[in-house]
mmCIF file of C-alpha atoms in Angstrom:
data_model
loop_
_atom_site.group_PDB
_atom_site.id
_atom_site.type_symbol
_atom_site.label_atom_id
_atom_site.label_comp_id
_atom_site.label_asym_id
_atom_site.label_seq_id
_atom_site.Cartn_x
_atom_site.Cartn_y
_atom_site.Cartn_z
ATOM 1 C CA UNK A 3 -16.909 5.254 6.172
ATOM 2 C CA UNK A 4 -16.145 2.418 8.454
ATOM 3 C CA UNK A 5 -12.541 1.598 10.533
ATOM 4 C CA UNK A 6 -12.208 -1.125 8.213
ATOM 5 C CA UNK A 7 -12.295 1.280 5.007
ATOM 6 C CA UNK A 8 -10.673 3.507 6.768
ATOM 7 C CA UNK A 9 -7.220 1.816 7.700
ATOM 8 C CA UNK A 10 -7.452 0.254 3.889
ATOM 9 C CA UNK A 11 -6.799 3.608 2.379
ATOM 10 C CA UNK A 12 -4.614 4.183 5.014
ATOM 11 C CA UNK A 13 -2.159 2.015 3.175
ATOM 12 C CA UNK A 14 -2.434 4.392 0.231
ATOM 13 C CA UNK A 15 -1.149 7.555 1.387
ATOM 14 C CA UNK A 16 2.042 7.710 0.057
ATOM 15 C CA UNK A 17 1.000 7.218 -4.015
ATOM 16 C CA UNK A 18 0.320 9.725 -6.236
ATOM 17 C CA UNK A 19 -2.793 12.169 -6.366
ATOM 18 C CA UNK A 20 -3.853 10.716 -9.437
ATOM 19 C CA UNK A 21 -3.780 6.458 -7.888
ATOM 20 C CA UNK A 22 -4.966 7.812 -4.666
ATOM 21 C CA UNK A 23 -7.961 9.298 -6.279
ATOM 22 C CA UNK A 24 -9.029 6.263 -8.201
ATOM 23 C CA UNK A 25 -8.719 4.155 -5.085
ATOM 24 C CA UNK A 26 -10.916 6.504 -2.921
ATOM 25 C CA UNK A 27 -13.887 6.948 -6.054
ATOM 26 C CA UNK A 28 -13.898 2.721 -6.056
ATOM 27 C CA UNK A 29 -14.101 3.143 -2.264
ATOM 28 C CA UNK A 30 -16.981 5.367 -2.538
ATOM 29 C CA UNK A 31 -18.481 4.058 -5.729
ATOM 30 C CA UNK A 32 -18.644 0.230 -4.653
ATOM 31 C CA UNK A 33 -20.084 -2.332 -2.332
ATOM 32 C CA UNK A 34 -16.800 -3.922 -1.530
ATOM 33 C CA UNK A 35 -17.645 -4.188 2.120
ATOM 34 C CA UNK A 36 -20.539 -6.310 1.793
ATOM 35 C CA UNK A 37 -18.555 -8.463 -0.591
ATOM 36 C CA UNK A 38 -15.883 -9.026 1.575
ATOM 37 C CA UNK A 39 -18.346 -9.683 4.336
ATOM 38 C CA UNK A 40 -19.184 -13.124 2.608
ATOM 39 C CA UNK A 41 -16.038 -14.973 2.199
ATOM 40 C CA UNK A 42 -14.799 -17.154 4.469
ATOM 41 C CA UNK A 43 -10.931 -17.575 5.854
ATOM 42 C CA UNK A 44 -8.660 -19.386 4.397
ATOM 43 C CA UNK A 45 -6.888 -19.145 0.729
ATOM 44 C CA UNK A 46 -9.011 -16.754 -1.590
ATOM 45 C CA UNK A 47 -7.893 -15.293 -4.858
ATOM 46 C CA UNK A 48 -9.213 -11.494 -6.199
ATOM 47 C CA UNK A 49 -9.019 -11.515 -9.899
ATOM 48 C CA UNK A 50 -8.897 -8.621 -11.557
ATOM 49 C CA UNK A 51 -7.758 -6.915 -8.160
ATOM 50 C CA UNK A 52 -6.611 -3.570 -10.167
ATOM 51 C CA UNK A 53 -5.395 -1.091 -7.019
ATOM 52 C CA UNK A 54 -5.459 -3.765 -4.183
ATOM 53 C CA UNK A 55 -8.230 -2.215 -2.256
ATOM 54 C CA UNK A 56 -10.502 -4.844 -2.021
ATOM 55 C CA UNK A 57 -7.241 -7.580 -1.105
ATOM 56 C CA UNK A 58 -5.942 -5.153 1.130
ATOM 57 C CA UNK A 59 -10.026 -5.024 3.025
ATOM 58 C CA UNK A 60 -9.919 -8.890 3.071
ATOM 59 C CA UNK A 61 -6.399 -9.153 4.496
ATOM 60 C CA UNK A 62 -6.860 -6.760 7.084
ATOM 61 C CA UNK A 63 -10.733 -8.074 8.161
ATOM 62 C CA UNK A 64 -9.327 -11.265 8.681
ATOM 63 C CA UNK A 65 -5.145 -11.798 9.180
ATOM 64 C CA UNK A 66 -5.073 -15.537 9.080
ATOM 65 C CA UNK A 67 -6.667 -14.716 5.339
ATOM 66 C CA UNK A 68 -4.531 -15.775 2.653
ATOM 67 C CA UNK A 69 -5.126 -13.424 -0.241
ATOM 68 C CA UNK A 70 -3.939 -13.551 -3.690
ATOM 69 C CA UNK A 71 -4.347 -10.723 -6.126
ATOM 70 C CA UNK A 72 -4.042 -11.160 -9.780
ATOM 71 C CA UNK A 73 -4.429 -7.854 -12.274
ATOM 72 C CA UNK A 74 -3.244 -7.390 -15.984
ATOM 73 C CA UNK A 75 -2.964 -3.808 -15.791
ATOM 74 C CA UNK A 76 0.872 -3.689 -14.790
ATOM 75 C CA UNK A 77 0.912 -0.208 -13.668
ATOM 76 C CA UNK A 78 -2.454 -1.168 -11.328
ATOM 77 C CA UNK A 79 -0.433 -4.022 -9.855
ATOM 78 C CA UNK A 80 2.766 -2.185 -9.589
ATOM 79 C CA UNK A 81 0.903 0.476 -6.991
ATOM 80 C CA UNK A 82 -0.856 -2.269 -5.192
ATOM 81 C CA UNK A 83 2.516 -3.568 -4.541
ATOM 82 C CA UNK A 84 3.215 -0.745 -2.727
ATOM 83 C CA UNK A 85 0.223 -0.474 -1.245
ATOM 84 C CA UNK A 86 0.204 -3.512 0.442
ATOM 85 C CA UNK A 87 3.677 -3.947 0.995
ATOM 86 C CA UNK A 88 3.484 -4.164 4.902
ATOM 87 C CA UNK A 89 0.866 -6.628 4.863
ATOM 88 C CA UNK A 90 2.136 -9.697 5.341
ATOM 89 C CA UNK A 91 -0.739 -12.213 4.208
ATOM 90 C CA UNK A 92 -1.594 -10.688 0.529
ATOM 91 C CA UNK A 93 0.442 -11.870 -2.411
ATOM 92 C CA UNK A 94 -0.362 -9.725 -5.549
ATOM 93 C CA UNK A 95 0.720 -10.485 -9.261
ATOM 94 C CA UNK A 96 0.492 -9.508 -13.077
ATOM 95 C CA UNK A 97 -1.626 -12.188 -14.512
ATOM 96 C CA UNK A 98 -5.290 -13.586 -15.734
ATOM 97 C CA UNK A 99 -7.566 -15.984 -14.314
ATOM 98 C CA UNK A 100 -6.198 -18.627 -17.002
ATOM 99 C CA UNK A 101 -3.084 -18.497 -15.797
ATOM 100 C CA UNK A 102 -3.451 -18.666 -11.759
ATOM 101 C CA UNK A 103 -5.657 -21.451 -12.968
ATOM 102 C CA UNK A 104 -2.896 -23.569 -14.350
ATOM 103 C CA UNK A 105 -0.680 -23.015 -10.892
ATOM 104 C CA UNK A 106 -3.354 -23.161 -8.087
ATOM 105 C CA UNK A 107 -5.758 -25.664 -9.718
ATOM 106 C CA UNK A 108 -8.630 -26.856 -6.949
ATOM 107 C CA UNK A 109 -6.828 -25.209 -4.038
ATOM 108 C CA UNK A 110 -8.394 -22.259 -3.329
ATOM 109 C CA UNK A 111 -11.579 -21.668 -0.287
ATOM 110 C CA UNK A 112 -13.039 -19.228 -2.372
ATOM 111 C CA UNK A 113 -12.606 -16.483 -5.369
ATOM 112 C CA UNK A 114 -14.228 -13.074 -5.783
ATOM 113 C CA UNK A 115 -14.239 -11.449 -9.064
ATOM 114 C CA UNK A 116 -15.330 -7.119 -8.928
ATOM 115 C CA UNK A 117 -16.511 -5.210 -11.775
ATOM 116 C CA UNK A 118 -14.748 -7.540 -13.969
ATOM 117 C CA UNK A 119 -16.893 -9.649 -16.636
ATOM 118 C CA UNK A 120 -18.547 -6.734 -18.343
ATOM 119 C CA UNK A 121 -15.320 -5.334 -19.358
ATOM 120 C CA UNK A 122 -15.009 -8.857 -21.752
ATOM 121 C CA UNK A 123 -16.770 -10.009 -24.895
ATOM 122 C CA UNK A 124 -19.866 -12.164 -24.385
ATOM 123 C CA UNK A 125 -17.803 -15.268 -25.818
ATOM 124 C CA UNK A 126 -15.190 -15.050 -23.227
ATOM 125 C CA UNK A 127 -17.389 -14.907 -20.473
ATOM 126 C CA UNK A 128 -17.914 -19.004 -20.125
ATOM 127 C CA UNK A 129 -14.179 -19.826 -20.480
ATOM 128 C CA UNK A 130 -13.767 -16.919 -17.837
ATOM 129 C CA UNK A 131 -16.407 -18.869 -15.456
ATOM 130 C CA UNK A 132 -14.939 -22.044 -16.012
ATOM 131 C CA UNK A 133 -11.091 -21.297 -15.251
ATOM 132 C CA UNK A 134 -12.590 -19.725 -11.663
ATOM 133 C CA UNK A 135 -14.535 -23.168 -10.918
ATOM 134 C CA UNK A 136 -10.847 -24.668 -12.040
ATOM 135 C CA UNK A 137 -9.488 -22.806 -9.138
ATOM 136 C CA UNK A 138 -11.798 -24.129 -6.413
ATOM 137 C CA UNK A 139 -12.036 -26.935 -3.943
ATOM 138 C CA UNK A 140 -15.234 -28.658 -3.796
ATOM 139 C CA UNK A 141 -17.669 -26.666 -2.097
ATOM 140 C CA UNK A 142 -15.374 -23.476 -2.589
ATOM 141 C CA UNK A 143 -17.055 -20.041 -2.486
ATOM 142 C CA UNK A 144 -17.318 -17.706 -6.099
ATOM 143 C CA UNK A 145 -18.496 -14.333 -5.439
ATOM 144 C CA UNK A 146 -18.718 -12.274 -8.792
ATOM 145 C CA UNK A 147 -19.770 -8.719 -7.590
ATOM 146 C CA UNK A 148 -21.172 -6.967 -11.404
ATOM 147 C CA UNK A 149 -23.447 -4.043 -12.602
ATOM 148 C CA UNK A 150 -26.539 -5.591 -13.131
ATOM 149 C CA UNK A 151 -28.323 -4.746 -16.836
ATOM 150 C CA UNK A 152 -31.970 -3.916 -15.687
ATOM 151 C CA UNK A 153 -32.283 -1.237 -18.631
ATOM 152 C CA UNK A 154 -32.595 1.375 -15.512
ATOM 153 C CA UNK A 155 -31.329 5.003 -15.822
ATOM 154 C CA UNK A 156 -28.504 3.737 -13.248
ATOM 155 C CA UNK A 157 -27.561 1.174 -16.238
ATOM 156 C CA UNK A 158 -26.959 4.133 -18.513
ATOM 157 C CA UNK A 159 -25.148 5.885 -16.189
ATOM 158 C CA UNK A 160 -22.892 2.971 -15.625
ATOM 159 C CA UNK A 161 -21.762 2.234 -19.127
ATOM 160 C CA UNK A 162 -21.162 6.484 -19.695
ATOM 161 C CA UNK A 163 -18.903 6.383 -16.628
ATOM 162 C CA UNK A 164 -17.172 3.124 -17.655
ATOM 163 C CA UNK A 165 -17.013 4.794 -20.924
ATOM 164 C CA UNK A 166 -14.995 7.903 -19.890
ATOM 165 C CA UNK A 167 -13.142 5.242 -17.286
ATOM 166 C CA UNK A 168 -11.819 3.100 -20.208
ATOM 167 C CA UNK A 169 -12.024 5.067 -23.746
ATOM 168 C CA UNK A 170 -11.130 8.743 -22.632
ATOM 169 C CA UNK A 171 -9.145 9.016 -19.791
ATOM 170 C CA UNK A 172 -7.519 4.996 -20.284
ATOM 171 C CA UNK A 173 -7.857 4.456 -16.470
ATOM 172 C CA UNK A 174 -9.324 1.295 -17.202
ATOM 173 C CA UNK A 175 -7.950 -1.748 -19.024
ATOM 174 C CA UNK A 176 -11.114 -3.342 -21.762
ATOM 175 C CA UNK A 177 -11.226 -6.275 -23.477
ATOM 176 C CA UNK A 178 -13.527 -5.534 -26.168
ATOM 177 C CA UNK A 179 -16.727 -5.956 -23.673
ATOM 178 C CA UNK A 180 -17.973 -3.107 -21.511
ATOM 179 C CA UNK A 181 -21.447 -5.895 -21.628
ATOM 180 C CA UNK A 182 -23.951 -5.349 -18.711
ATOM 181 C CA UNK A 183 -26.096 -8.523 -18.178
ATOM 182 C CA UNK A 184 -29.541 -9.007 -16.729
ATOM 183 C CA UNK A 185 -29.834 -11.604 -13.465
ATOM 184 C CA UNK A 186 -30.834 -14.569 -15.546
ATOM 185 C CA UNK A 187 -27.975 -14.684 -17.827
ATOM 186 C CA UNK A 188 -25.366 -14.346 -14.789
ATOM 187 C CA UNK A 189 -27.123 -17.328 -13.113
ATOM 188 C CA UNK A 190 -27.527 -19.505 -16.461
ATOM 189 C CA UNK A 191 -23.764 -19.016 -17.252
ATOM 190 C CA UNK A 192 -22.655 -19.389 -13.621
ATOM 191 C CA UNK A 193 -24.432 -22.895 -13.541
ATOM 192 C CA UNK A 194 -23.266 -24.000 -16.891
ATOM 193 C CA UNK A 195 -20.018 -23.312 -15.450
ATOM 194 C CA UNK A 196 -20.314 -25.723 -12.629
ATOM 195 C CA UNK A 197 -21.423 -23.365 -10.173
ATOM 196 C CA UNK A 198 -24.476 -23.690 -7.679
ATOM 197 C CA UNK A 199 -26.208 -19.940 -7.168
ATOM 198 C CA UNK A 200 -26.807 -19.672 -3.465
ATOM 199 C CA UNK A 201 -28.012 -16.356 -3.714
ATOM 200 C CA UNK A 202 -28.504 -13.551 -5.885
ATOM 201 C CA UNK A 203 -28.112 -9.865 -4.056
ATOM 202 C CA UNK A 204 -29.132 -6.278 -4.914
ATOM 203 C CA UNK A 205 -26.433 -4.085 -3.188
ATOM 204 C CA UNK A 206 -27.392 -1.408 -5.225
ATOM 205 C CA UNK A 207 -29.475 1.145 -2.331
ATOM 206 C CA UNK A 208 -27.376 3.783 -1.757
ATOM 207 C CA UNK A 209 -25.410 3.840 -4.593
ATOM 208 C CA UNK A 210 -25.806 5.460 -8.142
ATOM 209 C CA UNK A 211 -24.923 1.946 -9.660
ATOM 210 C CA UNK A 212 -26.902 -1.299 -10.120
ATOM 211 C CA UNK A 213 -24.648 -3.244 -8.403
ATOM 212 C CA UNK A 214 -25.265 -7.206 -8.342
ATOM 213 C CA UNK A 215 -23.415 -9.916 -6.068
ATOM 214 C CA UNK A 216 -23.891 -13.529 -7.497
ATOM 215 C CA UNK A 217 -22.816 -15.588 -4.555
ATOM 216 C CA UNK A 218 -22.166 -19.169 -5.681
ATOM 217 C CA UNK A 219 -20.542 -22.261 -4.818
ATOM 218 C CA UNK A 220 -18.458 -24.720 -6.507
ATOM 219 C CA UNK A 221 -20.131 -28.205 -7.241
#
């Protein structure tokens, strides 16, 4: 695990077994590295930033990073808080996408959204799209990091751990969706959404998940 990783956990030490452990599986379980490898400085929002661990990686790779985390699991956002409380460049909040959208409108450098869509209905997924471009300057980066559906046996395995993850042990918050979408339908949507698709990327060697990074740009 690298020093980066590494000093991000760091900040978790004093929670509970049971948040500590959920942090260190998403550690080990996701890409978040190589997502946070692509953004640039400046303002960026994580929505749907559930523990912090991905804010907390940004802030720390880059302290002149302004980082704003956004979660509506209260109890998520509550640890994150004190988490992150000695880091003086991340500013984490209950709320949606919709709603930072309304405050922040055009002023952010870029957004990242994690492991995020698939846990909404297919209808919400456009609006979704749509309040992120609302968020963005012109030219501002979107990185949505999702489980790609390729109908592999690493698909399968996603949705059953998602499944135990959100209907049996209630670790994760659902909105009806739990939805894993081929390439082509993240690009079409992203576009229709205002987006341009830079580049589509597999991070999924290494890992027993199909992981997908659209990264995107606002027109």
């Amino acid at each position: 695990m690298s020093g980066l990783m590494s000093q991000a956990l760091e900040l978790y030490a004093h929670l509970p077994s049971g948040e500590r452990f959920h942090v260190h599986a998403r550690a080990s379980s996701a890409p978040l590295l190589a997502v946070a490898s692509r953004l640039p400085a400046g303002t960026v929002a994580d929505i749907g930033c559930g523990h912090g661990l991905l804010s907390a990686v940004m802030a720390l790779a880059v302290p002149e990073r302004r980082v704003l985390g956004v979660d509506l699991d209260e109890r998520k956002v509550h640890w994150a808080k004190q988490a992150l409380s000695g880091l003086p460049n991340v500013s984490l909040d209950v709320g949606s996408v919709e709603e930072l959208a309304r405050t922040q409108p055009h002023t952010l450098d870029a957004v990242v959204v994690c492991d995020v869509l698939y846990l909404l209905p297919d209808e919400r997924w456009p609006g979704f799209l749509r309040s992120v471009r609302g968020l963005l300057k012109p030219g501002g980066r979107f990185l949505l990091k999702e489980v790609e559906g390729d109908r592999s046996w690493k698909h399968a395995k996603a949705l059953a751990q998602e499944w135990v993850m959100v209907s049996l042990l209630g670790r994760t918050k659902a909105s009806g969706g739990m939805v894993l979408k081929p390439r082509v339908d993240g690009v079409r949507l992203l576009r229709d959404a205002g987006f341009e698709v830079r580049e589509v990327v597999g991070l999924g060697a290494g890992y027993t998940t199909p992981h997908l990074l659209y990264d995107a740009e606002a027109r």
